[in-house]
mmCIF file of C-alpha atoms and ligand atoms in Angstrom:
data_model
loop_
_atom_site.group_PDB
_atom_site.id
_atom_site.type_symbol
_atom_site.label_atom_id
_atom_site.label_comp_id
_atom_site.label_asym_id
_atom_site.label_seq_id
_atom_site.Cartn_x
_atom_site.Cartn_y
_atom_site.Cartn_z
ATOM 1 C CA MET A 20 189.925 122.644 95.065
ATOM 2 C CA ARG A 21 193.580 123.040 94.149
ATOM 3 C CA ASP A 22 195.293 119.814 93.259
ATOM 4 C CA ASP A 23 198.815 121.079 93.851
ATOM 5 C CA LEU A 24 199.457 122.135 97.419
ATOM 6 C CA GLN A 25 202.294 124.473 96.528
ATOM 7 C CA THR A 26 202.025 127.616 98.613
ATOM 8 C CA ARG A 27 203.567 130.649 96.994
ATOM 9 C CA PHE A 28 205.754 133.153 98.792
ATOM 10 C CA ILE A 29 206.845 136.597 97.728
ATOM 11 C CA GLN A 30 209.445 138.795 99.445
ATOM 12 C CA LEU A 31 209.133 142.450 98.437
ATOM 13 C CA TYR A 32 211.747 145.210 98.678
ATOM 14 C CA ARG A 33 214.442 143.346 100.529
ATOM 15 C CA GLU A 34 217.368 145.739 100.705
ATOM 16 C CA ASP A 35 220.858 144.349 100.381
ATOM 17 C CA ALA A 36 222.657 143.715 103.662
ATOM 18 C CA ASP A 37 224.949 146.773 103.433
ATOM 19 C CA GLU A 38 222.146 149.203 102.719
ATOM 20 C CA LEU A 39 220.087 147.771 105.566
ATOM 21 C CA ASN A 40 223.021 147.965 107.956
ATOM 22 C CA THR A 41 223.828 151.579 107.185
ATOM 23 C CA ARG A 42 220.210 152.673 107.583
ATOM 24 C CA LEU A 43 219.890 150.733 110.810
ATOM 25 C CA HIS A 44 223.021 152.276 112.303
ATOM 26 C CA ILE A 45 221.961 155.805 111.385
ATOM 27 C CA GLU A 46 218.458 155.269 112.792
ATOM 28 C CA LEU A 47 219.662 153.694 116.050
ATOM 29 C CA SER A 48 222.465 156.237 116.602
ATOM 30 C CA ASN A 49 220.056 159.136 116.081
ATOM 31 C CA SER A 50 217.481 157.765 118.489
ATOM 32 C CA LEU A 51 220.066 157.002 121.188
ATOM 33 C CA LEU A 52 221.759 160.409 120.852
ATOM 34 C CA SER A 53 218.525 162.399 120.960
ATOM 35 C CA PRO A 54 217.863 164.354 124.237
ATOM 36 C CA GLN A 55 215.045 161.905 125.052
ATOM 37 C CA ALA A 56 216.739 158.664 124.054
ATOM 38 C CA SER A 57 214.440 156.105 122.490
ATOM 39 C CA LEU A 58 214.411 152.736 120.768
ATOM 40 C CA SER A 59 211.647 151.634 118.413
ATOM 41 C CA PRO A 60 209.497 148.759 119.748
ATOM 42 C CA LYS A 61 210.132 146.891 116.489
ATOM 43 C CA TYR A 62 213.511 145.923 118.000
ATOM 44 C CA PHE A 63 211.817 143.892 120.753
ATOM 45 C CA TYR A 64 211.152 141.022 118.410
ATOM 46 C CA ASP A 65 214.337 139.052 117.980
ATOM 47 C CA THR A 66 213.994 135.286 118.572
ATOM 48 C CA LEU A 67 214.072 135.552 122.359
ATOM 49 C CA GLY A 68 211.904 138.699 122.327
ATOM 50 C CA SER A 69 209.227 136.983 120.230
ATOM 51 C CA ARG A 70 209.190 134.084 122.689
ATOM 52 C CA LEU A 71 208.989 136.453 125.646
ATOM 53 C CA PHE A 72 206.040 138.206 124.007
ATOM 54 C CA GLN A 73 204.303 134.842 123.509
ATOM 55 C CA ALA A 74 204.850 134.147 127.216
ATOM 56 C CA ILE A 75 203.477 137.598 128.137
ATOM 57 C CA CYS A 76 200.279 136.667 126.282
ATOM 58 C CA ALA A 77 199.777 133.816 128.780
ATOM 59 C CA LEU A 78 200.265 136.002 131.896
ATOM 60 C CA PRO A 79 197.289 136.466 134.221
ATOM 61 C CA GLU A 80 197.855 140.252 134.202
ATOM 62 C CA TYR A 81 198.068 140.539 130.388
ATOM 63 C CA TYR A 82 194.347 140.474 129.572
ATOM 64 C CA PRO A 83 194.383 141.614 125.854
ATOM 65 C CA THR A 84 195.231 138.303 124.160
ATOM 66 C CA ARG A 85 192.819 136.133 126.087
ATOM 67 C CA THR A 86 190.045 138.754 126.039
ATOM 68 C CA GLU A 87 190.334 139.133 122.268
ATOM 69 C CA ALA A 88 190.344 135.347 121.806
ATOM 70 C CA ALA A 89 187.151 135.084 123.886
ATOM 71 C CA ILE A 90 185.473 137.781 121.755
ATOM 72 C CA PHE A 91 186.396 135.882 118.558
ATOM 73 C CA THR A 92 185.090 132.629 120.036
ATOM 74 C CA GLN A 93 181.840 134.128 121.259
ATOM 75 C CA TYR A 94 181.008 136.231 118.190
ATOM 76 C CA ARG A 95 182.662 134.533 115.223
ATOM 77 C CA GLN A 96 179.272 133.591 113.728
ATOM 78 C CA GLN A 97 178.062 137.198 113.912
ATOM 79 C CA MET A 98 181.394 138.312 112.465
ATOM 80 C CA ALA A 99 180.994 135.844 109.607
ATOM 81 C CA GLU A 100 177.489 137.166 108.897
ATOM 82 C CA SER A 101 178.811 140.721 108.848
ATOM 83 C CA ILE A 102 181.850 139.888 106.689
ATOM 84 C CA GLY A 103 180.461 137.181 104.397
ATOM 85 C CA THR A 104 182.387 134.217 103.030
ATOM 86 C CA GLY A 105 184.836 134.077 100.128
ATOM 87 C CA SER A 106 186.990 137.012 101.185
ATOM 88 C CA THR A 107 190.615 137.669 100.406
ATOM 89 C CA MET A 108 191.919 137.636 103.949
ATOM 90 C CA ILE A 109 195.069 139.751 104.349
ATOM 91 C CA ASP A 110 196.684 139.080 107.723
ATOM 92 C CA LEU A 111 198.965 141.965 108.737
ATOM 93 C CA GLY A 112 201.833 140.826 110.977
ATOM 94 C CA ALA A 113 200.577 137.250 110.668
ATOM 95 C CA GLY A 114 203.354 135.611 112.698
ATOM 96 C CA ASP A 115 202.306 131.997 113.308
ATOM 97 C CA CYS A 116 198.927 132.610 111.539
ATOM 98 C CA ALA A 117 197.054 131.043 114.508
ATOM 99 C CA LYS A 118 194.520 133.851 115.047
ATOM 100 C CA ALA A 119 193.482 133.918 111.393
ATOM 101 C CA ALA A 120 193.344 130.127 111.212
ATOM 102 C CA SER A 121 190.915 130.054 114.145
ATOM 103 C CA LEU A 122 188.486 132.054 111.953
ATOM 104 C CA PHE A 123 188.848 130.016 108.731
ATOM 105 C CA GLY A 124 185.973 127.701 109.677
ATOM 106 C CA ALA A 125 183.533 130.579 110.130
ATOM 107 C CA LEU A 126 184.822 132.992 107.450
ATOM 108 C CA ARG A 127 185.749 130.473 104.742
ATOM 109 C CA PRO A 128 188.088 132.847 102.891
ATOM 110 C CA GLU A 129 188.843 132.230 99.211
ATOM 111 C CA GLN A 130 192.424 133.405 99.546
ATOM 112 C CA TYR A 131 194.634 133.837 102.624
ATOM 113 C CA VAL A 132 197.562 136.264 102.464
ATOM 114 C CA PRO A 133 199.755 136.345 105.585
ATOM 115 C CA VAL A 134 201.963 139.441 105.519
ATOM 116 C CA ASP A 135 204.986 139.754 107.738
ATOM 117 C CA ILE A 136 208.238 141.705 107.636
ATOM 118 C CA SER A 137 209.997 138.450 106.811
ATOM 119 C CA VAL A 138 208.349 135.840 104.646
ATOM 120 C CA ASP A 139 210.638 133.221 106.212
ATOM 121 C CA PHE A 140 208.868 133.744 109.502
ATOM 122 C CA VAL A 141 205.441 132.768 108.149
ATOM 123 C CA ARG A 142 206.695 130.085 105.759
ATOM 124 C CA GLY A 143 206.589 127.163 108.203
ATOM 125 C CA ALA A 144 203.177 128.085 109.587
ATOM 126 C CA VAL A 145 201.585 128.533 106.142
ATOM 127 C CA GLU A 146 202.942 125.296 104.717
ATOM 128 C CA SER A 147 201.218 123.186 107.357
ATOM 129 C CA LEU A 148 198.054 125.338 107.270
ATOM 130 C CA GLN A 149 197.819 124.753 103.515
ATOM 131 C CA HIS A 150 197.519 121.025 104.123
ATOM 132 C CA THR A 151 194.733 121.493 106.658
ATOM 133 C CA TYR A 152 192.850 123.921 104.367
ATOM 134 C CA PRO A 153 193.616 122.792 100.788
ATOM 135 C CA GLN A 154 190.595 124.711 99.446
ATOM 136 C CA ILE A 155 192.072 128.094 100.479
ATOM 137 C CA ASP A 156 194.570 129.668 98.104
ATOM 138 C CA MET A 157 197.515 130.821 100.259
ATOM 139 C CA LEU A 158 200.138 133.395 99.362
ATOM 140 C CA GLY A 159 202.793 134.495 101.878
ATOM 141 C CA VAL A 160 204.075 138.055 101.423
ATOM 142 C CA GLY A 161 207.189 139.501 103.078
ATOM 143 C CA MET A 162 206.888 143.276 103.381
ATOM 144 C CA ASP A 163 207.010 146.120 105.910
ATOM 145 C CA PHE A 164 203.407 147.297 105.740
ATOM 146 C CA SER A 165 204.029 150.115 108.249
ATOM 147 C CA ALA A 166 205.743 152.069 105.464
ATOM 148 C CA ARG A 167 203.627 151.196 102.408
ATOM 149 C CA LEU A 168 200.936 148.734 101.461
ATOM 150 C CA ASP A 169 201.140 147.921 97.770
ATOM 151 C CA LEU A 170 200.383 144.256 97.548
ATOM 152 C CA PRO A 171 201.593 142.066 94.679
ATOM 153 C CA ASP A 172 199.231 141.445 91.726
ATOM 154 C CA GLU A 173 198.737 137.846 92.842
ATOM 155 C CA VAL A 174 196.588 139.094 95.722
ATOM 156 C CA ARG A 175 192.931 139.062 94.600
ATOM 157 C CA ARG A 176 191.190 142.410 94.475
ATOM 158 C CA GLU A 177 187.744 140.978 95.328
ATOM 159 C CA LYS A 178 186.442 141.167 98.901
ATOM 160 C CA ARG A 179 189.713 142.120 100.544
ATOM 161 C CA LEU A 180 189.474 141.751 104.308
ATOM 162 C CA PHE A 181 192.376 143.241 106.228
ATOM 163 C CA PHE A 182 192.914 141.375 109.503
ATOM 164 C CA TYR A 183 194.850 143.270 112.193
ATOM 165 C CA PRO A 184 194.317 141.694 115.618
ATOM 166 C CA GLY A 185 196.072 141.999 118.979
ATOM 167 C CA SER A 186 195.850 145.798 119.295
ATOM 168 C CA SER A 187 199.063 146.069 117.311
ATOM 169 C CA ILE A 188 197.606 149.372 116.059
ATOM 170 C CA GLY A 189 198.330 150.617 119.629
ATOM 171 C CA ASN A 190 202.034 151.079 118.869
ATOM 172 C CA PHE A 191 201.180 153.911 116.460
ATOM 173 C CA THR A 192 200.256 157.503 117.286
ATOM 174 C CA LEU A 193 196.716 158.531 116.280
ATOM 175 C CA ARG A 194 198.046 160.204 113.117
ATOM 176 C CA GLU A 195 200.109 157.179 112.132
ATOM 177 C CA ALA A 196 197.225 154.838 112.963
ATOM 178 C CA ILE A 197 194.813 156.798 110.729
ATOM 179 C CA ALA A 198 197.411 156.823 107.935
ATOM 180 C CA LEU A 199 197.782 153.028 108.182
ATOM 181 C CA LEU A 200 193.999 152.483 108.282
ATOM 182 C CA ARG A 201 193.661 154.743 105.231
ATOM 183 C CA ARG A 202 196.226 152.660 103.338
ATOM 184 C CA MET A 203 194.067 149.608 104.065
ATOM 185 C CA ARG A 204 190.954 151.466 102.902
ATOM 186 C CA LEU A 205 192.652 152.535 99.661
ATOM 187 C CA SER A 206 193.885 149.013 99.026
ATOM 188 C CA CYS A 207 190.393 147.518 99.014
ATOM 189 C CA ASP A 208 187.439 148.061 96.691
ATOM 190 C CA ASP A 209 184.003 148.977 98.032
ATOM 191 C CA ASP A 210 183.354 145.266 98.740
ATOM 192 C CA GLY A 211 186.339 145.119 101.127
ATOM 193 C CA GLY A 212 186.807 145.785 104.811
ATOM 194 C CA LEU A 213 188.803 145.475 107.976
ATOM 195 C CA LEU A 214 188.633 143.207 111.037
ATOM 196 C CA ILE A 215 190.722 144.745 113.803
ATOM 197 C CA GLY A 216 191.312 144.169 117.533
ATOM 198 C CA VAL A 217 191.793 147.238 119.738
ATOM 199 C CA ASP A 218 192.599 147.580 123.432
ATOM 200 C CA LEU A 219 190.271 149.940 125.290
ATOM 201 C CA VAL A 220 190.832 152.673 127.878
ATOM 202 C CA LYS A 221 190.366 151.341 131.387
ATOM 203 C CA ASP A 222 191.456 151.807 134.983
ATOM 204 C CA LYS A 223 195.163 152.355 135.647
ATOM 205 C CA ASN A 224 195.014 149.523 138.209
ATOM 206 C CA ILE A 225 194.245 147.057 135.431
ATOM 207 C CA LEU A 226 196.487 148.608 132.766
ATOM 208 C CA GLU A 227 199.725 149.073 134.671
ATOM 209 C CA PRO A 228 200.079 145.479 135.988
ATOM 210 C CA ALA A 229 199.476 144.226 132.431
ATOM 211 C CA TYR A 230 202.707 146.030 131.490
ATOM 212 C CA ASP A 231 204.566 145.384 134.773
ATOM 213 C CA ASP A 232 203.702 141.843 135.806
ATOM 214 C CA ALA A 233 204.680 140.120 139.039
ATOM 215 C CA LEU A 234 206.734 137.408 137.291
ATOM 216 C CA GLY A 235 208.867 140.040 135.586
ATOM 217 C CA LEU A 236 208.264 138.797 132.035
ATOM 218 C CA THR A 237 207.488 142.270 130.690
ATOM 219 C CA ALA A 238 210.628 143.564 132.416
ATOM 220 C CA ALA A 239 212.641 140.807 130.693
ATOM 221 C CA PHE A 240 210.949 141.593 127.357
ATOM 222 C CA ASN A 241 211.769 145.294 127.737
ATOM 223 C CA LEU A 242 215.394 144.681 128.834
ATOM 224 C CA ASN A 243 215.976 142.167 126.046
ATOM 225 C CA ILE A 244 215.761 145.031 123.528
ATOM 226 C CA LEU A 245 219.256 145.976 124.787
ATOM 227 C CA ASN A 246 220.597 142.511 123.893
ATOM 228 C CA ASN A 247 219.227 142.973 120.399
ATOM 229 C CA ILE A 248 220.640 146.520 120.087
ATOM 230 C CA ASN A 249 224.058 145.327 121.301
ATOM 231 C CA ARG A 250 223.981 142.712 118.556
ATOM 232 C CA LEU A 251 222.722 145.058 115.830
ATOM 233 C CA LEU A 252 224.825 148.097 116.705
ATOM 234 C CA GLY A 253 227.810 146.608 118.543
ATOM 235 C CA SER A 254 226.941 148.716 121.607
ATOM 236 C CA ASP A 255 227.942 147.810 125.175
ATOM 237 C CA PHE A 256 224.673 148.133 127.106
ATOM 238 C CA GLU A 257 224.837 146.206 130.395
ATOM 239 C CA LEU A 258 221.405 144.893 131.272
ATOM 240 C CA LYS A 259 222.040 144.993 135.031
ATOM 241 C CA ASP A 260 222.362 148.793 134.815
ATOM 242 C CA TRP A 261 218.775 149.232 133.619
ATOM 243 C CA GLN A 262 215.351 148.929 135.167
ATOM 244 C CA HIS A 263 211.946 148.343 133.549
ATOM 245 C CA LYS A 264 209.301 151.078 133.996
ATOM 246 C CA ALA A 265 205.729 151.237 132.707
ATOM 247 C CA PHE A 266 203.244 154.084 133.280
ATOM 248 C CA TYR A 267 199.727 154.734 132.112
ATOM 249 C CA HIS A 268 199.032 158.336 131.069
ATOM 250 C CA PRO A 269 195.255 158.888 131.229
ATOM 251 C CA ASP A 270 195.556 162.240 129.392
ATOM 252 C CA LYS A 271 197.430 160.662 126.472
ATOM 253 C CA GLN A 272 195.516 157.374 126.793
ATOM 254 C CA ARG A 273 198.647 155.362 126.424
ATOM 255 C CA ILE A 274 201.050 153.096 128.290
ATOM 256 C CA GLU A 275 204.633 154.340 128.087
ATOM 257 C CA MET A 276 207.476 151.902 128.665
ATOM 258 C CA TYR A 277 211.009 152.945 129.547
ATOM 259 C CA LEU A 278 214.345 151.547 130.610
ATOM 260 C CA GLU A 279 215.744 153.630 133.485
ATOM 261 C CA ALA A 280 219.468 153.902 134.292
ATOM 262 C CA ARG A 281 220.262 152.562 137.781
ATOM 263 C CA ARG A 282 223.480 154.672 137.971
ATOM 264 C CA ASP A 283 225.434 157.273 136.021
ATOM 265 C CA LEU A 284 226.870 155.428 133.047
ATOM 266 C CA ALA A 285 228.049 155.656 129.447
ATOM 267 C CA VAL A 286 227.102 153.530 126.451
ATOM 268 C CA ARG A 287 229.570 153.248 123.563
ATOM 269 C CA TRP A 288 229.263 152.003 119.989
ATOM 270 C CA GLN A 289 231.288 152.522 116.826
ATOM 271 C CA GLY A 290 233.199 155.572 118.083
ATOM 272 C CA LYS A 291 230.038 157.154 119.518
ATOM 273 C CA GLN A 292 229.047 157.615 123.157
ATOM 274 C CA ARG A 293 225.892 158.493 125.097
ATOM 275 C CA ASP A 294 226.073 159.418 128.782
ATOM 276 C CA PHE A 295 223.119 158.724 131.053
ATOM 277 C CA VAL A 296 222.650 160.019 134.580
ATOM 278 C CA ARG A 297 221.044 157.822 137.208
ATOM 279 C CA GLY A 298 217.251 157.872 136.733
ATOM 280 C CA GLU A 299 217.480 158.943 133.068
ATOM 281 C CA ARG A 300 215.284 156.900 130.746
ATOM 282 C CA ILE A 301 215.210 155.377 127.288
ATOM 283 C CA HIS A 302 211.690 155.348 125.838
ATOM 284 C CA THR A 303 210.967 151.928 124.309
ATOM 285 C CA GLU A 304 207.223 151.728 123.637
ATOM 286 C CA ASN A 305 203.852 153.479 123.515
ATOM 287 C CA SER A 306 200.742 151.352 123.661
ATOM 288 C CA TYR A 307 197.687 153.494 122.869
ATOM 289 C CA LYS A 308 194.267 152.664 124.284
ATOM 290 C CA TYR A 309 191.022 153.776 122.640
ATOM 291 C CA THR A 310 187.412 154.333 123.597
ATOM 292 C CA PRO A 311 184.877 152.790 121.191
ATOM 293 C CA GLU A 312 184.010 156.356 120.076
ATOM 294 C CA SER A 313 187.614 157.437 119.553
ATOM 295 C CA PHE A 314 188.393 154.348 117.483
ATOM 296 C CA ILE A 315 185.254 154.675 115.372
ATOM 297 C CA GLY A 316 186.322 158.296 114.797
ATOM 298 C CA ALA A 317 189.722 157.101 113.532
ATOM 299 C CA LEU A 318 188.049 154.517 111.259
ATOM 300 C CA ASN A 319 185.716 157.164 109.828
ATOM 301 C CA GLU A 320 188.616 159.528 109.185
ATOM 302 C CA ALA A 321 190.411 156.740 107.358
ATOM 303 C CA GLY A 322 187.439 156.267 105.019
ATOM 304 C CA PHE A 323 185.561 153.441 106.711
ATOM 305 C CA ALA A 324 181.963 154.667 106.992
ATOM 306 C CA ARG A 325 180.246 151.622 108.460
ATOM 307 C CA THR A 326 181.490 149.957 111.628
ATOM 308 C CA ARG A 327 180.366 147.125 113.845
ATOM 309 C CA MET A 328 181.875 146.378 117.242
ATOM 310 C CA TRP A 329 182.039 143.355 119.519
ATOM 311 C CA THR A 330 183.385 143.617 123.050
ATOM 312 C CA ASP A 331 183.754 141.541 126.218
ATOM 313 C CA GLU A 332 181.454 141.916 129.234
ATOM 314 C CA GLN A 333 183.893 144.199 131.055
ATOM 315 C CA GLY A 334 184.454 146.389 127.994
ATOM 316 C CA TRP A 335 188.211 145.867 128.116
ATOM 317 C CA PHE A 336 188.872 145.022 124.467
ATOM 318 C CA ALA A 337 187.004 145.495 121.190
ATOM 319 C CA VAL A 338 186.928 143.899 117.756
ATOM 320 C CA PHE A 339 185.659 146.065 114.889
ATOM 321 C CA HIS A 340 184.461 145.128 111.426
ATOM 322 C CA ALA A 341 184.699 148.268 109.325
ATOM 323 C CA THR A 342 183.640 148.691 105.695
ATOM 324 C CA PRO A 343 183.826 151.582 103.198
HETATM 325 C C1 AVJ B 425 202.120 143.795 120.572
HETATM 326 C C2 AVJ B 425 201.989 146.161 120.713
HETATM 327 C C3 AVJ B 425 200.038 144.842 121.116
HETATM 328 O O1 AVJ B 425 201.210 146.990 123.385
HETATM 329 O O2 AVJ B 425 200.251 145.369 124.465
HETATM 330 C C4 AVJ B 425 203.086 143.823 125.502
HETATM 331 C C5 AVJ B 425 203.290 144.812 123.105
HETATM 332 N N1 AVJ B 425 204.487 145.433 125.224
HETATM 333 N N2 AVJ B 425 203.679 144.087 126.683
HETATM 334 C C6 AVJ B 425 201.041 145.781 123.618
HETATM 335 C C7 AVJ B 425 203.599 144.687 124.584
HETATM 336 C C8 AVJ B 425 204.524 145.049 126.514
HETATM 337 C C9 AVJ B 425 201.814 144.763 122.781
HETATM 338 N N3 AVJ B 425 201.507 144.902 121.299
#
């Protein structure tokens, strides 16, 4: 038991503001000026966007969050038997740390390492968690793990368990997903592993309403990216000119989200301009769905040889424990 309840926090590779700004402007300008205009889904998550996403998770049509939570509740003892106690639990994109915390009782990790792009975001959550679980060593890490995954030396090497719930892996293409899974594999020794939540392929009539709900929360979430881009880039997007669209592509096994221009219009920023004709779209998100077989294939390719899967009765969502 630790007698001091000081949680440690580390922020890695924070670029200075100018550098960050220049890179951001180049990236955003390029993606808006490309023939198929696009915006990366990472720009959804400003303060309002994060709140809208939380609200989406409570929608009747958005089944992933509640289905995953039910799988964790029903099978956490089996998961604990498969994983073992005393792990170094590395929570990728930890946010408010609530999903990981719900497993602490069953998994009894030795060390908990919430990783998020900004360590400030997890700071509040971890400080109160540390008081509830004084026996767990906690270390907050601020880093962009989508680019690289070299963790600081303070993170224990023993029994590393990467935790990646919520089907966040769905934002990546298969190639990118395998590359990310491989980075996790390479970061753990043979006693390590991965606990990951993945949304499964299912009927279009279930998938499409989950991304185009009757209340219009997903539409608001999608449109809000333009507020964030206006702020970041100084652009003059008018939200009323754009319409939310979401389609499931069974051949690509992914949801595609777009913003569609309601009229011919022009967007301007910093001496640049992009014209859009009515009906033209900006691509804002892919959300890939897997079959159990296709995801096990990706895990195997990434170097995880042994896998175990838990799913709900309807087979809508799956949680995998994968080990080298
Ligand atoms: C956070 C990427 C898992 O793809 O379901 C929800 C984001 N977009 N509704 C998903 C999202 C629209 C979500 N992920």
